[in-house]
Coordinates of C-alpha atoms and ligand atoms in Angstrom, one line a residue:
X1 CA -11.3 -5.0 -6.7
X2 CA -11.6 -6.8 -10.0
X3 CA -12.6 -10.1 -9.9
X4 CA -9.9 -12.8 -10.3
X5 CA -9.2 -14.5 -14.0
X6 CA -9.4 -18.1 -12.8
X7 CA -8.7 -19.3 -17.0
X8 CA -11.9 -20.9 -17.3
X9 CA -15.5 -20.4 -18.2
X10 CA -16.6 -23.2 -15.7
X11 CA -18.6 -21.2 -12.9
X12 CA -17.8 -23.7 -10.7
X13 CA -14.1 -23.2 -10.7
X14 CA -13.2 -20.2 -8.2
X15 CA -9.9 -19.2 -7.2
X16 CA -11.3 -18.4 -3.7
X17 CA -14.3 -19.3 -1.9
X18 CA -16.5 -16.3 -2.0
X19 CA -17.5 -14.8 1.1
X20 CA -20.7 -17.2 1.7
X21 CA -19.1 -20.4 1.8
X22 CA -15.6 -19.6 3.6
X23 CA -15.2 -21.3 6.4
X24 CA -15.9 -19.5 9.5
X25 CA -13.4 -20.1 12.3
X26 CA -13.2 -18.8 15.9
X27 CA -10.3 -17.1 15.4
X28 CA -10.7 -14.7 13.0
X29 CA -12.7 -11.9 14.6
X30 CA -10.9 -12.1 17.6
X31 CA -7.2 -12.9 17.4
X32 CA -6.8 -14.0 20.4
X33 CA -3.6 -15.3 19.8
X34 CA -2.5 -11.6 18.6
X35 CA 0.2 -10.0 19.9
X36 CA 0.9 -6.3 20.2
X37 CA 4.1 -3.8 19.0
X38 CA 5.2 -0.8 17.7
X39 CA 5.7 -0.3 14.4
X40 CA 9.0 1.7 13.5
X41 CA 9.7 1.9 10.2
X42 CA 8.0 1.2 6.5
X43 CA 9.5 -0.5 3.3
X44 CA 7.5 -0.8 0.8
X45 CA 4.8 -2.8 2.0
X46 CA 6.7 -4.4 4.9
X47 CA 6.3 -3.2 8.0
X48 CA 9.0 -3.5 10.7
X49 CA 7.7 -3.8 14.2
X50 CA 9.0 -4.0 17.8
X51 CA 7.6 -6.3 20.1
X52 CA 6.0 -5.8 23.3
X53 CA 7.4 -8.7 24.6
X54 CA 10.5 -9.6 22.9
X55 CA 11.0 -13.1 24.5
X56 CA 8.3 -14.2 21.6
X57 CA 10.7 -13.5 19.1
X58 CA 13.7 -15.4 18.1
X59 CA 16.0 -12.1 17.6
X60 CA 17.4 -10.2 20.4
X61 CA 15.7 -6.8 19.9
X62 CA 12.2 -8.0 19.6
X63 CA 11.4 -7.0 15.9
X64 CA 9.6 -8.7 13.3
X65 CA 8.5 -7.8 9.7
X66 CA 4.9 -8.0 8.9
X67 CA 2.4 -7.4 6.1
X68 CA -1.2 -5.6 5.9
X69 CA -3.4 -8.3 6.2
X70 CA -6.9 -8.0 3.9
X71 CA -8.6 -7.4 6.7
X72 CA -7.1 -4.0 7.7
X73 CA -8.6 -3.1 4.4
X74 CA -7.3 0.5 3.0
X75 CA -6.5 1.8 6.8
X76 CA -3.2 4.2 6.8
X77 CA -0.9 2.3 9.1
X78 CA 2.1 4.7 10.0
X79 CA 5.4 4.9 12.2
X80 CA 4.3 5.0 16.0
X81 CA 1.1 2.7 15.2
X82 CA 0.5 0.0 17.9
X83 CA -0.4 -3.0 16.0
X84 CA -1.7 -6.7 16.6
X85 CA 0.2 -9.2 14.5
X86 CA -0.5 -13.2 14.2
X87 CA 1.1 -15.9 12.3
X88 CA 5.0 -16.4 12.5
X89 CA 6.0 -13.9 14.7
X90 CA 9.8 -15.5 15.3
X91 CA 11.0 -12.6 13.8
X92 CA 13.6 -14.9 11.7
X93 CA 14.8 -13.6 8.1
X94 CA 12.2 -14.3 5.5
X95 CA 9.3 -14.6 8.0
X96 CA 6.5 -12.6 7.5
X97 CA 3.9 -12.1 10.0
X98 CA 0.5 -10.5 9.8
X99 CA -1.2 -7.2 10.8
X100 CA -4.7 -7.7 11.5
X101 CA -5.1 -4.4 14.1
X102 CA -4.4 -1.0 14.4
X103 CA -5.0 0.2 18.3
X104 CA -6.8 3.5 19.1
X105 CA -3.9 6.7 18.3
X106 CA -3.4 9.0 21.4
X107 CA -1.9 11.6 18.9
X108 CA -1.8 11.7 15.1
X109 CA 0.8 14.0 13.2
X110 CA -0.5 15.6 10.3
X111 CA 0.1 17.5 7.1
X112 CA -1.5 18.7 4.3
X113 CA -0.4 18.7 0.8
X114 CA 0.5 22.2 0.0
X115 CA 0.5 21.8 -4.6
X116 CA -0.7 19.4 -6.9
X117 CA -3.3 16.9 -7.8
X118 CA -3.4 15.7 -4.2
X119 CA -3.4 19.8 -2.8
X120 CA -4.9 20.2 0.7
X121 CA -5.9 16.4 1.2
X122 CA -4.3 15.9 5.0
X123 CA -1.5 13.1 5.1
X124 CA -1.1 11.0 8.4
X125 CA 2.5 10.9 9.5
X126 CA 3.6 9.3 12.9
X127 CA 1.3 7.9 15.1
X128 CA 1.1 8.6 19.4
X129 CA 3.6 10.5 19.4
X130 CA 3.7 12.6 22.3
X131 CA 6.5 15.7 21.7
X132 CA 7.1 17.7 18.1
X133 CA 10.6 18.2 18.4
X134 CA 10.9 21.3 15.8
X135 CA 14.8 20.9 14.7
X136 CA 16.4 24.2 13.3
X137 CA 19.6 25.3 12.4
X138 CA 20.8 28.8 13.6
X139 CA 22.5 29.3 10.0
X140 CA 23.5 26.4 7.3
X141 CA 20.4 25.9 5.9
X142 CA 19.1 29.6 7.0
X143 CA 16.6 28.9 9.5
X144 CA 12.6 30.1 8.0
X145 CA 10.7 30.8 11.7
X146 CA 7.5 30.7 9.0
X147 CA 8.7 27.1 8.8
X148 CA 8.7 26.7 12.6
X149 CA 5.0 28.0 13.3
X150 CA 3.2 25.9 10.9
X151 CA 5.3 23.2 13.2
X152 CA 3.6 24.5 16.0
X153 CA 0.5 24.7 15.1
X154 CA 0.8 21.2 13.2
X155 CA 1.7 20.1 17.1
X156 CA -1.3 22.0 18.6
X157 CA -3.5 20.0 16.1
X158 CA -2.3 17.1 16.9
X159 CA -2.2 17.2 20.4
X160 CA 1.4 16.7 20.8
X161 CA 4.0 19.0 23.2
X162 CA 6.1 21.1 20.9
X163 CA 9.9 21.3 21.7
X164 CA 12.3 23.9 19.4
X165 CA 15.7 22.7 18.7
X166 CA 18.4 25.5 17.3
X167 CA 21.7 23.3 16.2
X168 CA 24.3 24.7 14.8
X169 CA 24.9 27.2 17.1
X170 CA 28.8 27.2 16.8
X171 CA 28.0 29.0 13.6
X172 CA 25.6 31.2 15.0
X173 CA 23.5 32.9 17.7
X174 CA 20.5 31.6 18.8
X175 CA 19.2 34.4 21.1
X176 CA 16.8 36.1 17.5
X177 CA 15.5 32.9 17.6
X178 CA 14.5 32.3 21.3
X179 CA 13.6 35.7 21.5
X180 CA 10.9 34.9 19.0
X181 CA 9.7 32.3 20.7
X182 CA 9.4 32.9 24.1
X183 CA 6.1 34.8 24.3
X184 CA 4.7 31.2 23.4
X185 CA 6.2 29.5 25.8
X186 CA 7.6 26.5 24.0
X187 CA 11.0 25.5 24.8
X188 CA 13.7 26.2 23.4
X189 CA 17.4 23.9 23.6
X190 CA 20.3 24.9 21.9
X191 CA 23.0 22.1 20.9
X192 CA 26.6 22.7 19.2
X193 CA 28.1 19.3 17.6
X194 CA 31.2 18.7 16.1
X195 CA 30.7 16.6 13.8
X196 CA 34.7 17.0 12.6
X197 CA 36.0 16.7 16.0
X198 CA 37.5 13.6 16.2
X199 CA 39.8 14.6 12.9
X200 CA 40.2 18.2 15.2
X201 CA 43.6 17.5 16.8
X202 CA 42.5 20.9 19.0
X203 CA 39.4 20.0 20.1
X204 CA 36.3 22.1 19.9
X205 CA 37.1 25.7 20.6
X206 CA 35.0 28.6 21.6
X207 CA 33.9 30.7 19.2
X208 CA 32.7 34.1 19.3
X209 CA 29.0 32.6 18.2
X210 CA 28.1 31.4 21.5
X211 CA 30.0 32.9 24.3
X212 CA 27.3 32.2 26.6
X213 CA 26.9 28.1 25.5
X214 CA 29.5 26.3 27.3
X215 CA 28.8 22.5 26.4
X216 CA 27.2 21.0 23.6
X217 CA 23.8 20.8 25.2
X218 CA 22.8 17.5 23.8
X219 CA 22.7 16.7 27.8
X220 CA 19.7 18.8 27.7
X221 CA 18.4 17.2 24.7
X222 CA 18.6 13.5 26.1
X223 CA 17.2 14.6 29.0
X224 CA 14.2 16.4 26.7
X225 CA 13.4 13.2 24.7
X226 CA 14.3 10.0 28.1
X227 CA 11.0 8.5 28.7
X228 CA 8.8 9.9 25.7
X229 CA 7.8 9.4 22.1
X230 CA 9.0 12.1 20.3
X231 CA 9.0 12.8 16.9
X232 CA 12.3 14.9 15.1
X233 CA 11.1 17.1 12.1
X234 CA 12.5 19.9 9.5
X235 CA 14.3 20.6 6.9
X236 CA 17.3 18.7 5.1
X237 CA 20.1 19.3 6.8
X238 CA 19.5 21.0 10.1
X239 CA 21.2 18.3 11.7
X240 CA 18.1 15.7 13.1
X241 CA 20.1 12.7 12.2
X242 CA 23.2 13.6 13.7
X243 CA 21.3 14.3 17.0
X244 CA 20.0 10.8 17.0
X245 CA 23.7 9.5 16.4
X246 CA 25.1 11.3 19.2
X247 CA 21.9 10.2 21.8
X248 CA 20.9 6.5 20.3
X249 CA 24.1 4.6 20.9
X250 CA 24.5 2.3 17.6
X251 CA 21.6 4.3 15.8
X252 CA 24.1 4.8 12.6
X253 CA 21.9 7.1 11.2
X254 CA 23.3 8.5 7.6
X255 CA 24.1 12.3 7.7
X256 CA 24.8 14.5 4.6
X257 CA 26.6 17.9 4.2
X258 CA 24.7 21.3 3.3
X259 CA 25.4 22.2 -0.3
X260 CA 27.7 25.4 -0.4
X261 CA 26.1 27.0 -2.9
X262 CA 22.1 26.6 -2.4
X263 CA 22.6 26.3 1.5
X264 CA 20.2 23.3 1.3
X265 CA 20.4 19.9 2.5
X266 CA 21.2 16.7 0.3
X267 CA 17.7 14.8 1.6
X268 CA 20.1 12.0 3.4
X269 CA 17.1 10.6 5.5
X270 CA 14.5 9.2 3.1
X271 CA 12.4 7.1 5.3
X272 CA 11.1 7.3 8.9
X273 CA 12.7 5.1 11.5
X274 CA 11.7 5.0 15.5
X275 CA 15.0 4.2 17.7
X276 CA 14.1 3.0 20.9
X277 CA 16.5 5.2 23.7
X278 CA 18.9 4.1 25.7
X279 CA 16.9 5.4 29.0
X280 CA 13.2 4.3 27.9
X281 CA 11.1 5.6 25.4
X282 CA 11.4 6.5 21.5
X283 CA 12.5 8.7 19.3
X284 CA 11.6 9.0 15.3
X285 CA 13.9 10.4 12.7
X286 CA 12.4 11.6 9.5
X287 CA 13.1 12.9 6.1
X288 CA 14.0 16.9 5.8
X289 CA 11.4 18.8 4.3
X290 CA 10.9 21.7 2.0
X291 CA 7.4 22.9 3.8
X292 CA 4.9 21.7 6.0
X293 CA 1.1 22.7 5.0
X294 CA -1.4 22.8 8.0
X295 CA -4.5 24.2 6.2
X296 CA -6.2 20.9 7.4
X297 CA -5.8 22.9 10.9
X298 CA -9.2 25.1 11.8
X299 CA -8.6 28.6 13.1
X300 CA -10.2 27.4 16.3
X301 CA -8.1 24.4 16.8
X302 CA -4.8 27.0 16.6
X303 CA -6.6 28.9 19.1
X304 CA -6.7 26.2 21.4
X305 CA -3.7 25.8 21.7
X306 CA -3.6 28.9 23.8
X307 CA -5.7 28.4 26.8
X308 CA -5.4 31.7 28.0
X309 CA -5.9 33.6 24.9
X310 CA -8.9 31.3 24.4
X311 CA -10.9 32.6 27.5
X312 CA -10.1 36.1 26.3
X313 CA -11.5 35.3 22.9
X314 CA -15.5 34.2 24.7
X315 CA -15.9 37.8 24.7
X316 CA -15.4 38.6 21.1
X317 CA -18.1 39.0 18.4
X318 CA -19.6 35.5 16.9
X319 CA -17.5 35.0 14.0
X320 CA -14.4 36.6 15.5
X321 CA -11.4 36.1 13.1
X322 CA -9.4 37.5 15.8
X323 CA -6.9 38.5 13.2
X324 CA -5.3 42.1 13.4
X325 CA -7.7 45.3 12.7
X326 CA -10.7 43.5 13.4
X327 CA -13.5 45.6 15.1
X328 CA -14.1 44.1 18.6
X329 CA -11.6 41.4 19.1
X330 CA -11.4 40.8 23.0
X331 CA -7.7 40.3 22.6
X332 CA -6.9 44.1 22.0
X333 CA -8.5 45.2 24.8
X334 CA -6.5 42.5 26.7
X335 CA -3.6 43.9 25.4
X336 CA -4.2 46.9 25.7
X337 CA -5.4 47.8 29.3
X338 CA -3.2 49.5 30.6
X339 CA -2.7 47.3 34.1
X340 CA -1.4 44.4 31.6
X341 CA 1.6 42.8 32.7
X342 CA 4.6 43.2 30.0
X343 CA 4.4 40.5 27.3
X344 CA 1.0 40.2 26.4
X345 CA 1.2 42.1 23.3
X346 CA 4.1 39.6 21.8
X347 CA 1.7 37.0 22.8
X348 CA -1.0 37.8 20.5
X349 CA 1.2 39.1 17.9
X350 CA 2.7 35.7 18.3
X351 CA -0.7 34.0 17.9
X352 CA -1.8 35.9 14.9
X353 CA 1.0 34.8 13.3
X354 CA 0.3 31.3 13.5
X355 CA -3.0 32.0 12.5
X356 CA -2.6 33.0 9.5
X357 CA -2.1 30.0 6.8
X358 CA -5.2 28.4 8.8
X359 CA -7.0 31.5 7.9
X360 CA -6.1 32.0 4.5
X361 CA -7.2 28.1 3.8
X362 CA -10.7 28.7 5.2
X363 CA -10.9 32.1 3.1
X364 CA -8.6 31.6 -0.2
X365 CA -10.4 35.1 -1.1
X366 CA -8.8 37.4 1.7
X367 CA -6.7 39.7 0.6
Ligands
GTP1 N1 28.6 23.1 12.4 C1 27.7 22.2 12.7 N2 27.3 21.3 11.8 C2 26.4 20.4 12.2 C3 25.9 20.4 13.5 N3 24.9 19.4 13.6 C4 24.9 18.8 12.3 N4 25.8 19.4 11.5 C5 26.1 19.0 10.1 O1 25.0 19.3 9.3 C6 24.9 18.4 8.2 C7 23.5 17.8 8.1 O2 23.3 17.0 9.2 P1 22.2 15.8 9.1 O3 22.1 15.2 10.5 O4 22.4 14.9 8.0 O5 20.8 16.6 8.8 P2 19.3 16.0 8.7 O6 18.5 17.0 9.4 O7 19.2 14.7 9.2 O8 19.1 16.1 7.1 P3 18.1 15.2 6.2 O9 18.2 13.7 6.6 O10 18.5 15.5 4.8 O11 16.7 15.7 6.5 C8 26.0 17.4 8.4 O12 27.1 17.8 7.6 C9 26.3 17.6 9.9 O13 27.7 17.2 10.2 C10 26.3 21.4 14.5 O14 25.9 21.5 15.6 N5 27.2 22.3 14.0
MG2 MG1 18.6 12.9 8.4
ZN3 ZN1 -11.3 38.0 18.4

């Protein structure tokens, strides 16, 4: 940092003590007077935060605003962090409290920046989070499963559960999408909101979309996200927001219509924000998206997240890409013997697909 004009040439005039002579007090290392929240949700510089305990605060809900304090130094904080704040922790408008701890993360969402000055330097997003709820619309925006895996394997980096969301599916069916999920396992809900239906003298009707769908699944949903931190992600308009409106009682959360023409989102949500659920635990909203770059994900970590192909893999050759056409890679023969049970071929079709941008960022010379 550069040093401070104090207006004077008199060496003995200094805006602060310097390190040296500042008076050392108990306190400061320690904060034992510290007391521990969640933050959920960044302004510029102000940090809102939920109390563990929100009898210390003078507001109902618990929260407080607080600022970095020096000590924290250049650390990222980020939505999910769990924080120690001191000073005037009422909570009461104007007050500002400080932030002199970030706890240890049990998960850390990630991107990387995909173009650009800043291209492939990794970006923290939400902190111990523990479920990537991948939101995607069936039709209106056009849903990219491309999109989806990098989601995946953004989840496998980070250690979180992945979840698939397909809304929308009044317009649509969601059975191409499923289908393409299934040999991975994740989990796939389905939800159907009306977002007109109140205005809709009739009701919601069945259309010939979703025979099969006969509520609006967000049942399924709540039950998904009670009890957990989960994280909502992907692009404009699929409809995160108006999930959280119709689970977080109160949540208000501003929702925006797909533009006929480009079939995009408007970018309504522009900032995170954690909601704390009705039944216990937390859910974030964030900002639609236009793409999601993992090339700060290893090959090896995406293969870790498939235990079972894993073990397959000990037995290729060192330096195994495992990508298709390789000479040797264990997981043909896997899939191809011919006692296999059936759907171990879409497995490692599955895989190699998810393997690929992490492939192409160690190796920008494949062809
Ligand atoms: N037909 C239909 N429309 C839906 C459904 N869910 C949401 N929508 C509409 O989709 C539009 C976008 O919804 P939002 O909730 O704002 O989407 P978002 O993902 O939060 O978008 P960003 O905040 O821009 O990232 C709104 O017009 C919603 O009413 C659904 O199940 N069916
Ligand atoms: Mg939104
Ligand atoms: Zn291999």
């Amino acid at each position: 940092m550069a040093r401070r004009d104090t207006g004077t040439d008199d060496p003995r005039v200094r805006v602060r003590p310097g390190r040296g002579s500042r008076p050392r007090t108990k306190q400061r290392p320690s904060h034992a007077d510290a007391v521990l929240g969640m933050v959920t949700r960044i302004d510029r510089g102000h940090y809102r935060i939920r109390l563990d305990d929100p009898g210390l605060t003078e507001s109902s809900s618990g929260d407080i605003t607080a600022m970095k304090a020096r000590e924290l130094g250049r650390g990222k904080v980020v939505v999910g962090d769990r924080v120690a704040v001191v000073g005037d922790t009422s909570g009461r408008s104007g007050t500002l409290a400080r932030m002199v701890r970030i706890e240890e993360r049990t998960t850390l969402l990630r991107r990387s920046a995909e173009d650009g000055d800043a291209a492939g330097t990794e970006r923290a997003i939400v902190a111990n989070a523990r479920q990537l709820v991948i939101v995607t619309a069936v039709a209106d925006p056009e849903p990219r499963p491309r999109m989806i895996d990098r989601y995946l394997v953004a989840a496998y980096d980070a250690g979180m559960e992945p979840l698939i969301v397909l809304t929308k599916t009044d317009l649509a069916d969601a059975a191409p999408l499923t289908g393409l999920y299934s040999p991975l396992g994740v989990r796939c809900l389905a939800t159907r909101l009306h977002p007109g239906a109140s205005d809709d003298e009739a009701g919601p009707t069945e259309t010939a979309g979703a025979p099969e769908q006969a509520d609006d699944g967000i049942e399924a949903v709540r039950k998904a996200l009670t009890g957990t931190v989960s994280v909502l992600v992907g692009h404009s308009g699929v409809g995160k927001s108006t999930l959280i409106n119709a689970i977080v009682p109160g949540a208000d959360r501003a929702t925006g219509h797909v533009n006929e023409v480009t079939g995009r989102g408007r970018h309504t949500s522009t900032s995170l924000q954690a909601l704390a659920l009705p039944g216990g635990g937390w859910v974030i909203d964030t900002p639609g998206v236009r793409s999601f770059g993992v090339s700060h994900v290893g090959s090896a970590d995406v293969l870790r997240g498939f235990p079972d192909l894993a073990a397959v893999a000990e037995d290729c050759p060192r330096g195994c890409t495992h990508e298709d056409g390789v000479v040797d890679c264990a997981l043909d023969e896997w899939v191809n013997d011919p006692a296999a049970p059936n759907g171990r071929r879409a497995r490692v079709e599955s895989f190699r697909r998810l393997l690929a941008p992490s492939l192409e960022a160690e190796d920008p010379t494949r062809p």
